[in-house]
Coordinates of C-alpha atoms and ligand atoms in Angstrom, one line a residue:
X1 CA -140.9 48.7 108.5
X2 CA -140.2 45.2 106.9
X3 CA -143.8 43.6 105.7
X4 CA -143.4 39.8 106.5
X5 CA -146.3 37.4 105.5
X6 CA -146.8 34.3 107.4
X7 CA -146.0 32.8 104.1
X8 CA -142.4 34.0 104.7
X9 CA -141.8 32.8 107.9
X10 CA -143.2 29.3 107.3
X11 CA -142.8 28.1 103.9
X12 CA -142.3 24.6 102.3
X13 CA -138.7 22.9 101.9
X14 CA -136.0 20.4 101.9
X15 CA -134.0 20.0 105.0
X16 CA -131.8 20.0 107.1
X17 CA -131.4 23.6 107.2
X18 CA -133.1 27.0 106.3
X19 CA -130.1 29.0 106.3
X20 CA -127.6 27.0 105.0
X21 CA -129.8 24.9 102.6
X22 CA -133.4 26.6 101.7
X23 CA -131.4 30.1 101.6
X24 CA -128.3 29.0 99.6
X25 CA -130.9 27.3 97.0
X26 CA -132.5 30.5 96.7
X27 CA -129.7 32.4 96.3
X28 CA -128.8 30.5 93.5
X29 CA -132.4 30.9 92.3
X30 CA -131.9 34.8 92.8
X31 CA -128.6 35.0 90.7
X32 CA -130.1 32.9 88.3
X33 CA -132.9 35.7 87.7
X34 CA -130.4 38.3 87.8
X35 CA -128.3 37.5 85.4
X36 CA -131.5 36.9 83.0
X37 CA -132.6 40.5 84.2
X38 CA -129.5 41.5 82.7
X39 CA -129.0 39.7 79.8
X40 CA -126.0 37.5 81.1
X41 CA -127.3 34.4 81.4
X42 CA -127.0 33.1 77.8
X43 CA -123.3 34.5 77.4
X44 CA -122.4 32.4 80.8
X45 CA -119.3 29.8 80.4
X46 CA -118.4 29.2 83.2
X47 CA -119.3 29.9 87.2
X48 CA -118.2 29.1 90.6
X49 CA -119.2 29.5 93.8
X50 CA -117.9 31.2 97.4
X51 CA -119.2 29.8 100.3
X52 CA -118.3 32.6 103.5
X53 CA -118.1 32.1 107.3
X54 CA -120.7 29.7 109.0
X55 CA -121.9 28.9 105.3
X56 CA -118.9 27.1 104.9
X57 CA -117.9 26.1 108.6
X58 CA -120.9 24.4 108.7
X59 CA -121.9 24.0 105.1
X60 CA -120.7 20.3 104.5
X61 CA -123.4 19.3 107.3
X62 CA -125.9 21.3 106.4
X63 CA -125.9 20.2 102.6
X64 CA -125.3 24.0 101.5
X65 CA -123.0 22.6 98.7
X66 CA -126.1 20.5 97.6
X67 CA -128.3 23.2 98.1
X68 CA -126.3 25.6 95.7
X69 CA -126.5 22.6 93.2
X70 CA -129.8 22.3 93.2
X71 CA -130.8 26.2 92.9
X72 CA -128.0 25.9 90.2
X73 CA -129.6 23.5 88.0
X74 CA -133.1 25.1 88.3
X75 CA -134.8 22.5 90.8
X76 CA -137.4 24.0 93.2
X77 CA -137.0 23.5 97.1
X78 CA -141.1 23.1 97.0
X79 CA -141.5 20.8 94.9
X80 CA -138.6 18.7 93.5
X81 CA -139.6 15.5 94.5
X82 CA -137.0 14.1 97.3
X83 CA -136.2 11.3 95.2
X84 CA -134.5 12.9 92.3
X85 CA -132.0 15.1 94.6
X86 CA -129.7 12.5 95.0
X87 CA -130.0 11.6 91.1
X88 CA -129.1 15.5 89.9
X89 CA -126.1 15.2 92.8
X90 CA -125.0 12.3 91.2
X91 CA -125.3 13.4 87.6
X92 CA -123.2 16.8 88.6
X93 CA -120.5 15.1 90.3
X94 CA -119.7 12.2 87.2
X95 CA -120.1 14.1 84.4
X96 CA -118.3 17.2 85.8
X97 CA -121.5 19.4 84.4
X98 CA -123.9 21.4 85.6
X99 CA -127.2 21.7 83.6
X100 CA -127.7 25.7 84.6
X101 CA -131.3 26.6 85.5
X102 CA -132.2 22.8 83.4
X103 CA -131.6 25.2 80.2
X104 CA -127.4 24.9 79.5
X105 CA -125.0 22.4 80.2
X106 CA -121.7 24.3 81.9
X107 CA -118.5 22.7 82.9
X108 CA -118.5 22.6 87.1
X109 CA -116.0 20.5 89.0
X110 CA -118.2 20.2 92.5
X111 CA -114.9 20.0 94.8
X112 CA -112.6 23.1 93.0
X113 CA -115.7 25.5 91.7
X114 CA -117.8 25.2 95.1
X115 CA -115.1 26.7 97.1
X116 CA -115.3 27.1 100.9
X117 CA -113.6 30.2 103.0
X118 CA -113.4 30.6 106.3
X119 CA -113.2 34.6 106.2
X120 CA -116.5 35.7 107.4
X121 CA -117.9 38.7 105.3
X122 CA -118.8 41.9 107.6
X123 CA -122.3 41.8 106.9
X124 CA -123.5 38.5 107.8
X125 CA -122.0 35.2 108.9
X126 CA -123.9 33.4 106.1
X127 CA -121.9 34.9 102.8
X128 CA -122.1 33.1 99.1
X129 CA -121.0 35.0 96.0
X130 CA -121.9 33.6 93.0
X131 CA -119.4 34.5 89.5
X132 CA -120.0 33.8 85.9
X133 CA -117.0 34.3 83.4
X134 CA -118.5 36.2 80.7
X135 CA -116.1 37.2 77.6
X136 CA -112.9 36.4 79.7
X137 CA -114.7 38.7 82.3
X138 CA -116.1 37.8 85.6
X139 CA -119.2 39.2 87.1
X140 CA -119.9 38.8 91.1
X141 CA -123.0 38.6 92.7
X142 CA -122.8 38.6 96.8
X143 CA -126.0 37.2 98.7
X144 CA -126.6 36.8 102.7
X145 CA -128.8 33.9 103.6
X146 CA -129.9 35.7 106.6
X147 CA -131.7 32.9 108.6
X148 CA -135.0 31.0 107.8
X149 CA -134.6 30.9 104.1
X150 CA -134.3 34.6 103.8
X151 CA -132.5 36.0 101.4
X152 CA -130.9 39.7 100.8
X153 CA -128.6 40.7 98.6
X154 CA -125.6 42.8 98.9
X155 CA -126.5 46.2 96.9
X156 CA -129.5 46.1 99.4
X157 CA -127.4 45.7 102.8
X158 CA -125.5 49.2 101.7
X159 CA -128.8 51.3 101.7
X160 CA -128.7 53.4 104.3
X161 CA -126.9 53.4 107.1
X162 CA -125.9 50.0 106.5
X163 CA -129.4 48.9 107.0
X164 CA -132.1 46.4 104.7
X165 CA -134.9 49.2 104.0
X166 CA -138.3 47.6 103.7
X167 CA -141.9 49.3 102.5
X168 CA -144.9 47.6 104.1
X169 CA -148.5 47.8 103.0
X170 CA -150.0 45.9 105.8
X171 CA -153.2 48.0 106.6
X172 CA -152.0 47.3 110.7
X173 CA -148.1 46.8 110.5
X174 CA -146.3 45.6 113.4
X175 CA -143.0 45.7 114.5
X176 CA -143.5 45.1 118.3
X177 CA -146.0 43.1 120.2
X178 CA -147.4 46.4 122.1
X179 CA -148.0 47.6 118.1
X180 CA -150.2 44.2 117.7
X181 CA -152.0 44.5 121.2
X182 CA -153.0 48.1 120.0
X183 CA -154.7 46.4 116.5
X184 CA -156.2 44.2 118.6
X185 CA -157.8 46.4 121.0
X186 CA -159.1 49.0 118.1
X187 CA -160.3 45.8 116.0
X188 CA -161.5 43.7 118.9
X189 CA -160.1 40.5 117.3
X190 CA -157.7 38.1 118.5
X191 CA -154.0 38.0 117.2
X192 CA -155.0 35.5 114.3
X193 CA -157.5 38.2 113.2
X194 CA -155.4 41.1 113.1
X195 CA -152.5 38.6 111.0
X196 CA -155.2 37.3 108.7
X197 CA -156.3 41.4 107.8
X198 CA -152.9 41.7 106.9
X199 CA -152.7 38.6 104.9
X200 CA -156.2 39.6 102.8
X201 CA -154.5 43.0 102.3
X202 CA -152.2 41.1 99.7
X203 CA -153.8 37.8 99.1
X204 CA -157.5 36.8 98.9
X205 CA -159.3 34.5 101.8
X206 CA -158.9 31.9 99.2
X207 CA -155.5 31.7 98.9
X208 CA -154.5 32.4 102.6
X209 CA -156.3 29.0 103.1
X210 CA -155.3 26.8 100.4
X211 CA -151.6 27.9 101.1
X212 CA -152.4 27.0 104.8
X213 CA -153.7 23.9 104.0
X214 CA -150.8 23.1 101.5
X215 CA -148.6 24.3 104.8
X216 CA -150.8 21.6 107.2
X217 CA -150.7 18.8 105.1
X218 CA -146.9 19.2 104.5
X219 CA -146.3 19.6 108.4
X220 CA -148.6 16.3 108.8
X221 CA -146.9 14.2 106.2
X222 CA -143.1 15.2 107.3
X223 CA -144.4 13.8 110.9
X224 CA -146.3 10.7 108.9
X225 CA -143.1 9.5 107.0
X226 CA -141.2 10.5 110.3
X227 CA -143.0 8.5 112.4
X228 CA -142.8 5.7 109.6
X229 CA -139.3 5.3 108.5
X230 CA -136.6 3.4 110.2
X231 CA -132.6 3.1 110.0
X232 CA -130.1 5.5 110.8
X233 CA -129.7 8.7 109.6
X234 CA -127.3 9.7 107.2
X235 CA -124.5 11.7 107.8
X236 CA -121.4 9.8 109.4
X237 CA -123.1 10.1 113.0
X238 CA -124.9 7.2 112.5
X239 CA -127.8 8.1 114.5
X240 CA -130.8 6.1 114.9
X241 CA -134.1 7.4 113.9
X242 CA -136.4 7.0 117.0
X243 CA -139.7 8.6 116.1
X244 CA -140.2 4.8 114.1
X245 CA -139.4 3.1 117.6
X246 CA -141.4 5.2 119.9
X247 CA -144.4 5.8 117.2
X248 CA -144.2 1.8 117.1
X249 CA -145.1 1.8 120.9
X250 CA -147.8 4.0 121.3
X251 CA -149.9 3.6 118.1
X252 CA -150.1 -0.1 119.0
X253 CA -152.3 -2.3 116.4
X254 CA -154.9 0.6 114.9
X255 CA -154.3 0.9 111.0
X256 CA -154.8 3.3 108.4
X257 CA -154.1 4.5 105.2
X258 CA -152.7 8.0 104.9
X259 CA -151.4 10.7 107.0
X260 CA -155.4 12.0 107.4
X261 CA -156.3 8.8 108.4
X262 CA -153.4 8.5 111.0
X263 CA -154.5 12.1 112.9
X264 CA -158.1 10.6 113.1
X265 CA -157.0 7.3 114.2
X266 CA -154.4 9.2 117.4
X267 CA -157.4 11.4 118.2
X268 CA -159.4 8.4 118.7
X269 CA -156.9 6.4 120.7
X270 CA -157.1 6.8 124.7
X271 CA -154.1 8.5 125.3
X272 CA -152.7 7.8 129.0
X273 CA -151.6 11.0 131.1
X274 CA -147.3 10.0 130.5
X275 CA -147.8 8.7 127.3
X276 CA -148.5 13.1 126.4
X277 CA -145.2 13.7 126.3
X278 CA -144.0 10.9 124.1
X279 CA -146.4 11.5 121.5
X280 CA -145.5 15.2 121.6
X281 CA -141.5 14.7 121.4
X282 CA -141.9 11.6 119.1
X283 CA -143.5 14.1 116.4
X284 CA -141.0 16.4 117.1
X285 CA -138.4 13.6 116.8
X286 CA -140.2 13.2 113.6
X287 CA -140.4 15.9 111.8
X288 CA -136.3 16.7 112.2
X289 CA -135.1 13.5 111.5
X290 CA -137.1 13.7 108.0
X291 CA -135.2 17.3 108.0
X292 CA -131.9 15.4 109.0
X293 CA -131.9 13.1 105.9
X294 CA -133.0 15.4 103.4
X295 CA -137.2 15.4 103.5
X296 CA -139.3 17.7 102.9
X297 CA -140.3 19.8 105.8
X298 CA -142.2 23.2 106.5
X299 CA -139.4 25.8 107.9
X300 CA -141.2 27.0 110.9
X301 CA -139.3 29.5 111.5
X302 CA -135.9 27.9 110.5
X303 CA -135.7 24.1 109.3
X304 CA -133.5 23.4 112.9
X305 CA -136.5 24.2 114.3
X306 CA -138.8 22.8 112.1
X307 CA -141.0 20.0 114.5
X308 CA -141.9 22.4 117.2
X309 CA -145.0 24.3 115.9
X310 CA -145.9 20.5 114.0
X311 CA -146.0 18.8 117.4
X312 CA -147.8 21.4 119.3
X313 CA -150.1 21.7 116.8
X314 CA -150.6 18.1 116.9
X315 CA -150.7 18.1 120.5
X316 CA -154.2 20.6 120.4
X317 CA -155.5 18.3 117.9
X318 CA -154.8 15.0 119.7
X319 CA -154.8 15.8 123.1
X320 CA -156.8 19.1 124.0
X321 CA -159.7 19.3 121.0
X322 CA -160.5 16.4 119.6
X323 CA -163.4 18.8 117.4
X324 CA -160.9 20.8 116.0
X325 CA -160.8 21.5 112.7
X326 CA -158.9 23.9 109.6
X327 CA -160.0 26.5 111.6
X328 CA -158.1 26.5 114.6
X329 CA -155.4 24.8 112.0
X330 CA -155.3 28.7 110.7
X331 CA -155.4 30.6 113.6
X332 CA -152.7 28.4 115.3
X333 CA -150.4 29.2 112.3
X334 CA -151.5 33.0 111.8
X335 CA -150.0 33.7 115.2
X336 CA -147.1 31.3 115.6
X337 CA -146.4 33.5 111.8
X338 CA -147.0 37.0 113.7
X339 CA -145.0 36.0 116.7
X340 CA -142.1 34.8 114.4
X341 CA -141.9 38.0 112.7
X342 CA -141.9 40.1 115.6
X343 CA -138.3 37.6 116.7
X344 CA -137.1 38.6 113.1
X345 CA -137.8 42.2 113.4
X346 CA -136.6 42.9 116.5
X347 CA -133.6 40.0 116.9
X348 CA -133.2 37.4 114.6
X349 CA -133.9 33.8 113.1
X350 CA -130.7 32.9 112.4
X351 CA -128.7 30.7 114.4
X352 CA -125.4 32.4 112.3
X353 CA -125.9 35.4 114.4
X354 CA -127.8 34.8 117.7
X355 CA -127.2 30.6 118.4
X356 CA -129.9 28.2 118.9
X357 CA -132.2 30.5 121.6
X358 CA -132.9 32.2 117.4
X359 CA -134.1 28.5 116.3
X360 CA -135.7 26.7 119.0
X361 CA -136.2 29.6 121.5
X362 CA -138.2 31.5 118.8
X363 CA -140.3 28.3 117.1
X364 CA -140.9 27.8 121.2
X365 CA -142.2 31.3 121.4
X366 CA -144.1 31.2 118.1
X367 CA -145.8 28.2 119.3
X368 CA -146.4 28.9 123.1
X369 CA -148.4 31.9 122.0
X370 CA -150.6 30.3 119.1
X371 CA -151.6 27.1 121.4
X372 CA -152.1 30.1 124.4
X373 CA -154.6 32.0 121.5
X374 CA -156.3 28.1 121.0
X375 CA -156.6 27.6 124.6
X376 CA -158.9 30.5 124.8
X377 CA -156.0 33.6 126.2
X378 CA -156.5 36.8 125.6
X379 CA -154.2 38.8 122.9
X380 CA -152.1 40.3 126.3
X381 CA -151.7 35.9 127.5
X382 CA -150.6 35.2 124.0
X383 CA -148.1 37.6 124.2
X384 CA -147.2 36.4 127.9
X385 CA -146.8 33.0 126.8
X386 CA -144.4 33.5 124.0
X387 CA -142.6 35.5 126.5
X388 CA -141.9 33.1 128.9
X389 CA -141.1 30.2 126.1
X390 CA -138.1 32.8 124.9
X391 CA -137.5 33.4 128.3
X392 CA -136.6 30.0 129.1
X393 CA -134.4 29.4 126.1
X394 CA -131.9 33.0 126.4
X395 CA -128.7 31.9 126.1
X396 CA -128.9 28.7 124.0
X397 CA -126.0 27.7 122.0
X398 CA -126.0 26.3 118.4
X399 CA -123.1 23.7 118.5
X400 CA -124.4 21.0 116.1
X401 CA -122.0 18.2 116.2
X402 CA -119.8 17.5 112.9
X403 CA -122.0 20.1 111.4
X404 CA -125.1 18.0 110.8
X405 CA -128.1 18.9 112.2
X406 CA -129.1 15.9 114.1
X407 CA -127.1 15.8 117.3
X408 CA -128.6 18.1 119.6
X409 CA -130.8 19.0 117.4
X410 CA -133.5 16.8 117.2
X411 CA -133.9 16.5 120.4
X412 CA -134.1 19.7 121.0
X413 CA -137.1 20.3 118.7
X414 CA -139.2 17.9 121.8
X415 CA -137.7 20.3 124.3
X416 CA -138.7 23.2 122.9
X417 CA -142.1 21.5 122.0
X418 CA -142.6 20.6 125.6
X419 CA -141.5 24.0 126.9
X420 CA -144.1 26.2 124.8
X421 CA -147.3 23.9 126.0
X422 CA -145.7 24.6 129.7
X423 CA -145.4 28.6 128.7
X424 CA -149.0 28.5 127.1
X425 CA -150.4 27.0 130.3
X426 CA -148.3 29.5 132.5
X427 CA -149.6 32.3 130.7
X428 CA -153.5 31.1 130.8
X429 CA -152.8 31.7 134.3
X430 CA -150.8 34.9 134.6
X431 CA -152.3 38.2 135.0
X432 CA -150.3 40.2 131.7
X433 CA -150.9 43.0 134.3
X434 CA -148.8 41.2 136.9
X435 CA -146.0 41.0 134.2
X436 CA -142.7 42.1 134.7
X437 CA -140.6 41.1 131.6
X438 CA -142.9 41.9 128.6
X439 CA -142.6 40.4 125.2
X440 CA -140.7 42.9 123.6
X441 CA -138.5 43.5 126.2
X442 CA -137.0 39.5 125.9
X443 CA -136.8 40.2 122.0
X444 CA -134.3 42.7 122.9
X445 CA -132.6 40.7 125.4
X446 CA -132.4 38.0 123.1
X447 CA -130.9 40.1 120.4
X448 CA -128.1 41.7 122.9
X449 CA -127.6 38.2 124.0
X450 CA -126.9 37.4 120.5
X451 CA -124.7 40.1 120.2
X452 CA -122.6 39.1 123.1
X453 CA -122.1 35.4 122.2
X454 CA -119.3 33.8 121.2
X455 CA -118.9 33.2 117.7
X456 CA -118.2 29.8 118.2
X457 CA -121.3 29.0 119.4
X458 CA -123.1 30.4 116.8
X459 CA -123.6 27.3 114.4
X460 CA -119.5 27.3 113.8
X461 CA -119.5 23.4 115.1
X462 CA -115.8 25.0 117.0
X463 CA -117.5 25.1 120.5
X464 CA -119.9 23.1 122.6
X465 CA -120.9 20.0 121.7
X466 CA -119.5 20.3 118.4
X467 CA -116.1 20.2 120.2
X468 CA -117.1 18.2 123.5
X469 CA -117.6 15.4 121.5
X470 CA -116.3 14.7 118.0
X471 CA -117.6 12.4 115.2
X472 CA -114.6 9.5 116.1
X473 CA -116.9 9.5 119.8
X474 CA -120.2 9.0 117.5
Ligands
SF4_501 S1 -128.2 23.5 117.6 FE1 -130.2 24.6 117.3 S2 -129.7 26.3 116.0 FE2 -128.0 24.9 115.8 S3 -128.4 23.7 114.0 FE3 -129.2 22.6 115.8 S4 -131.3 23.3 115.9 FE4 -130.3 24.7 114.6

């Protein structure tokens, strides 16, 4: 059974996307290590780089090119500041050098050793092999960016049967969300409670809540600078940002200093029954245009996704429980975590291989449940409410347009938003008992809808939108 943390399925970043940007970068990070592990990486004259399938369909977009840079020349997706990435771009692409992992200058010629194929490996959609001329010989390394900044590589994907094998040491492992109601029954603990167990089995109390802390106050600046930065995006689309606009509007005069300040300030502000749902989307709108121009963001479960479980978080904080503190911070995250994982188990996260119902369906899901937990549900309700957000988003396509992810994305992170605090209110009043499509029943659906899409609407930019409307239209 595959052992994922919450840590894995929300983890600090630079956008726009976890599977073409965060996972490329740490592919690069991965070969990096490996060819230490084997002694290469001092012999190394020269490499280049094989972008496969929606990797490079999409890759232009979705700054996978700069991504593999980056992870190339040792910088840290975490904590690089923002400022210096178009600075190490820059540098690359003059001198026609790469300094590899910051330690050795190599030649690298960004448009002929970044190369991008069409062929889509058998594996996965998101392919990227990595080769280093050593002594007139060439080693390959072949990764799969499999969707929220996960990684595997390609010795791994031939286990088996053709299947990942994964040891857990959770002391209550789940695969399904009947396994999770069981842990909560024999514990008598909410969801949260069974997820943070697991999390003390491999990290102390300490560190689960510093690294949720560091995960909360990276969610709250992305939707701070959001919510403070005007222009248009870049891109080619020329889209406007419109979190600046609408933030503009419904803050009004108040002031403050700081992104702290600025959540006190909202909770304190009267906010008028139709002004909820502007203050939900416009953090929404926030968080993935910061993940359209490069920011930093928290990948929750995929960066496409990324202002969903922000802006439903800030809508308990703002709206519903103006006393809430790092507590109900933690649990909210715990579960949208668990609920992730269960998508990722059972389906998958990446748009590459199930469309945008594996972005925005699942954050939707993830966060319909942990609001439902916050809202006082029982462990069955969570479960019901995550249901019905997934239920709602079956189907959806992943047709960004030109590749970038801004058009319909962002957007889409207020729909998804909206939909999960109308699924977490659904389920407070459903009877599970009364249920007749269970959780884990739509995480199959949603996998053998995935299976039965067309490729081209599974983030290829050669259907939908992508095609309905081209960049000359923008
Ligand atoms: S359409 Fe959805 S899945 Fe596709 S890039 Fe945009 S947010 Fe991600």
């Amino acid at each position: 059974m595959e052992c994922i943390s919450v840590f894995d399925m929300l983890k600090i970043g630079i956008g726009p996307s976890s599977s073409h940007t965060l996972g490329p970068w740490r592919a690069a990070e991965r070969w990096i290590q490996e060819l230490k592990a084997k002694n290469r990486f001092e012999k190394v004259e020269k490499i280049t780089v094989d972008l496969y399938g929606s990797l490079s369909l999409t890759g232009k977009g979705h700054a996978t090119d700069y991504a593999v840079l980056l992870g190339l020349s040792g910088a840290d997706p975490e904590h690089v500041p923002v400022d210096n990435i178009d600075k190490i771009i820059a540098t690359i692409k003059s001198s026609n050098t790469l300094n590899f992992n910051n330690e050795k200058t190599l030649p690298f010629h960004t448009k002929e050793d970044i190369i991008f194929n069409r062929k889509f490996l058998p594996f996965h959609a998101n392919g990227i092999s990595f080769s280093a001329l050593i002594n007139g010989r060439n080693y390959k390394s072949t990764y799969y960016s499999i969707g929220g900044g996960f990684v595997v590589q390609e010795e791994r994907k031939v286990s088996k049967a053709n299947k990942i094998i994964f040891y857990c040491t959770f002391p209550y492992p789940v695969s399904y969300g009947e396994e999770l109601l069981k842990f909560c029954n024999q514990l008598s603990l909410p969801i949260s409670g069974v997820v943070l167990e697991n999390e003390k089995s491999i990290r102390d109390i300490d560190s689960v809540d510093f690294e949720l802390k560091r995960i909360w106050n990276t969610m709250l600046e992305c939707m701070y600078t959001g919510c403070h930065t005007e222009g248009n995006l870049p891109g080619g689309l020329n889209v406007r940002r419109r979190a600046f606009d609408m933030h503009k509007n419904l803050i009004g005069e108040h002031t403050y200093e700081n992104p702290q300040e600025w959540l006190e300030t909202i909770r304190k502000t009267e906010v008028k029954f139709r002004q909820i749902l502007k203050w939900v989307s416009c953090f929404a709108l926030a968080v993935n245009e910061v993940n359209a121009s490069l920011g930093r963001v928290v990948t929750a479960p995929t960066n496409g996704s990324a202002g969903v479980i922000p802006s439903v978080l800030m809508y308990y904080l703002v709206i519903e429980n103006h006393e809430a503190d790092f507590e109900h911070i933690k649990k909210f995250l715990l579960v949208a975590g668990e609920i992730g994982s269960i998508f990722k188990k059972g389906a998958t996260i990446s748009a590459a291989m199930g469309g945008c119902q594996a972005e925005i369906g699942v954050s939707s899901a993830m966060a319909a449940g942990a609001l439902c937990e916050l809202l006082g549900g029982t462990p069955e309700q969570v479960l019901v409410a995550a249901e019905i957000a997934m239920e709602h988003h079956l189907g959806l396509t992943c047709d960004p347009i030109g590749g970038l992810v801004q058009i319909p994305c962002i957007e889409r992170n207020s729909m998804g938003a909206i939909k999960a605090i109308n699924a977490a209110e659904l389920a407070l009043d459903t009877d599970p008992k009364n249920v007749k499509v269970p959780l884990d029943k739509v995480v199959n659906t949603m996998w053998e809808t995935a299976k039965d899409m067309n490729t081209k609407y599974k983030e290829t930019s050669e259907g939908g939108l992508a095609i309905g409307v081209n960049m000359a239209d923008c």
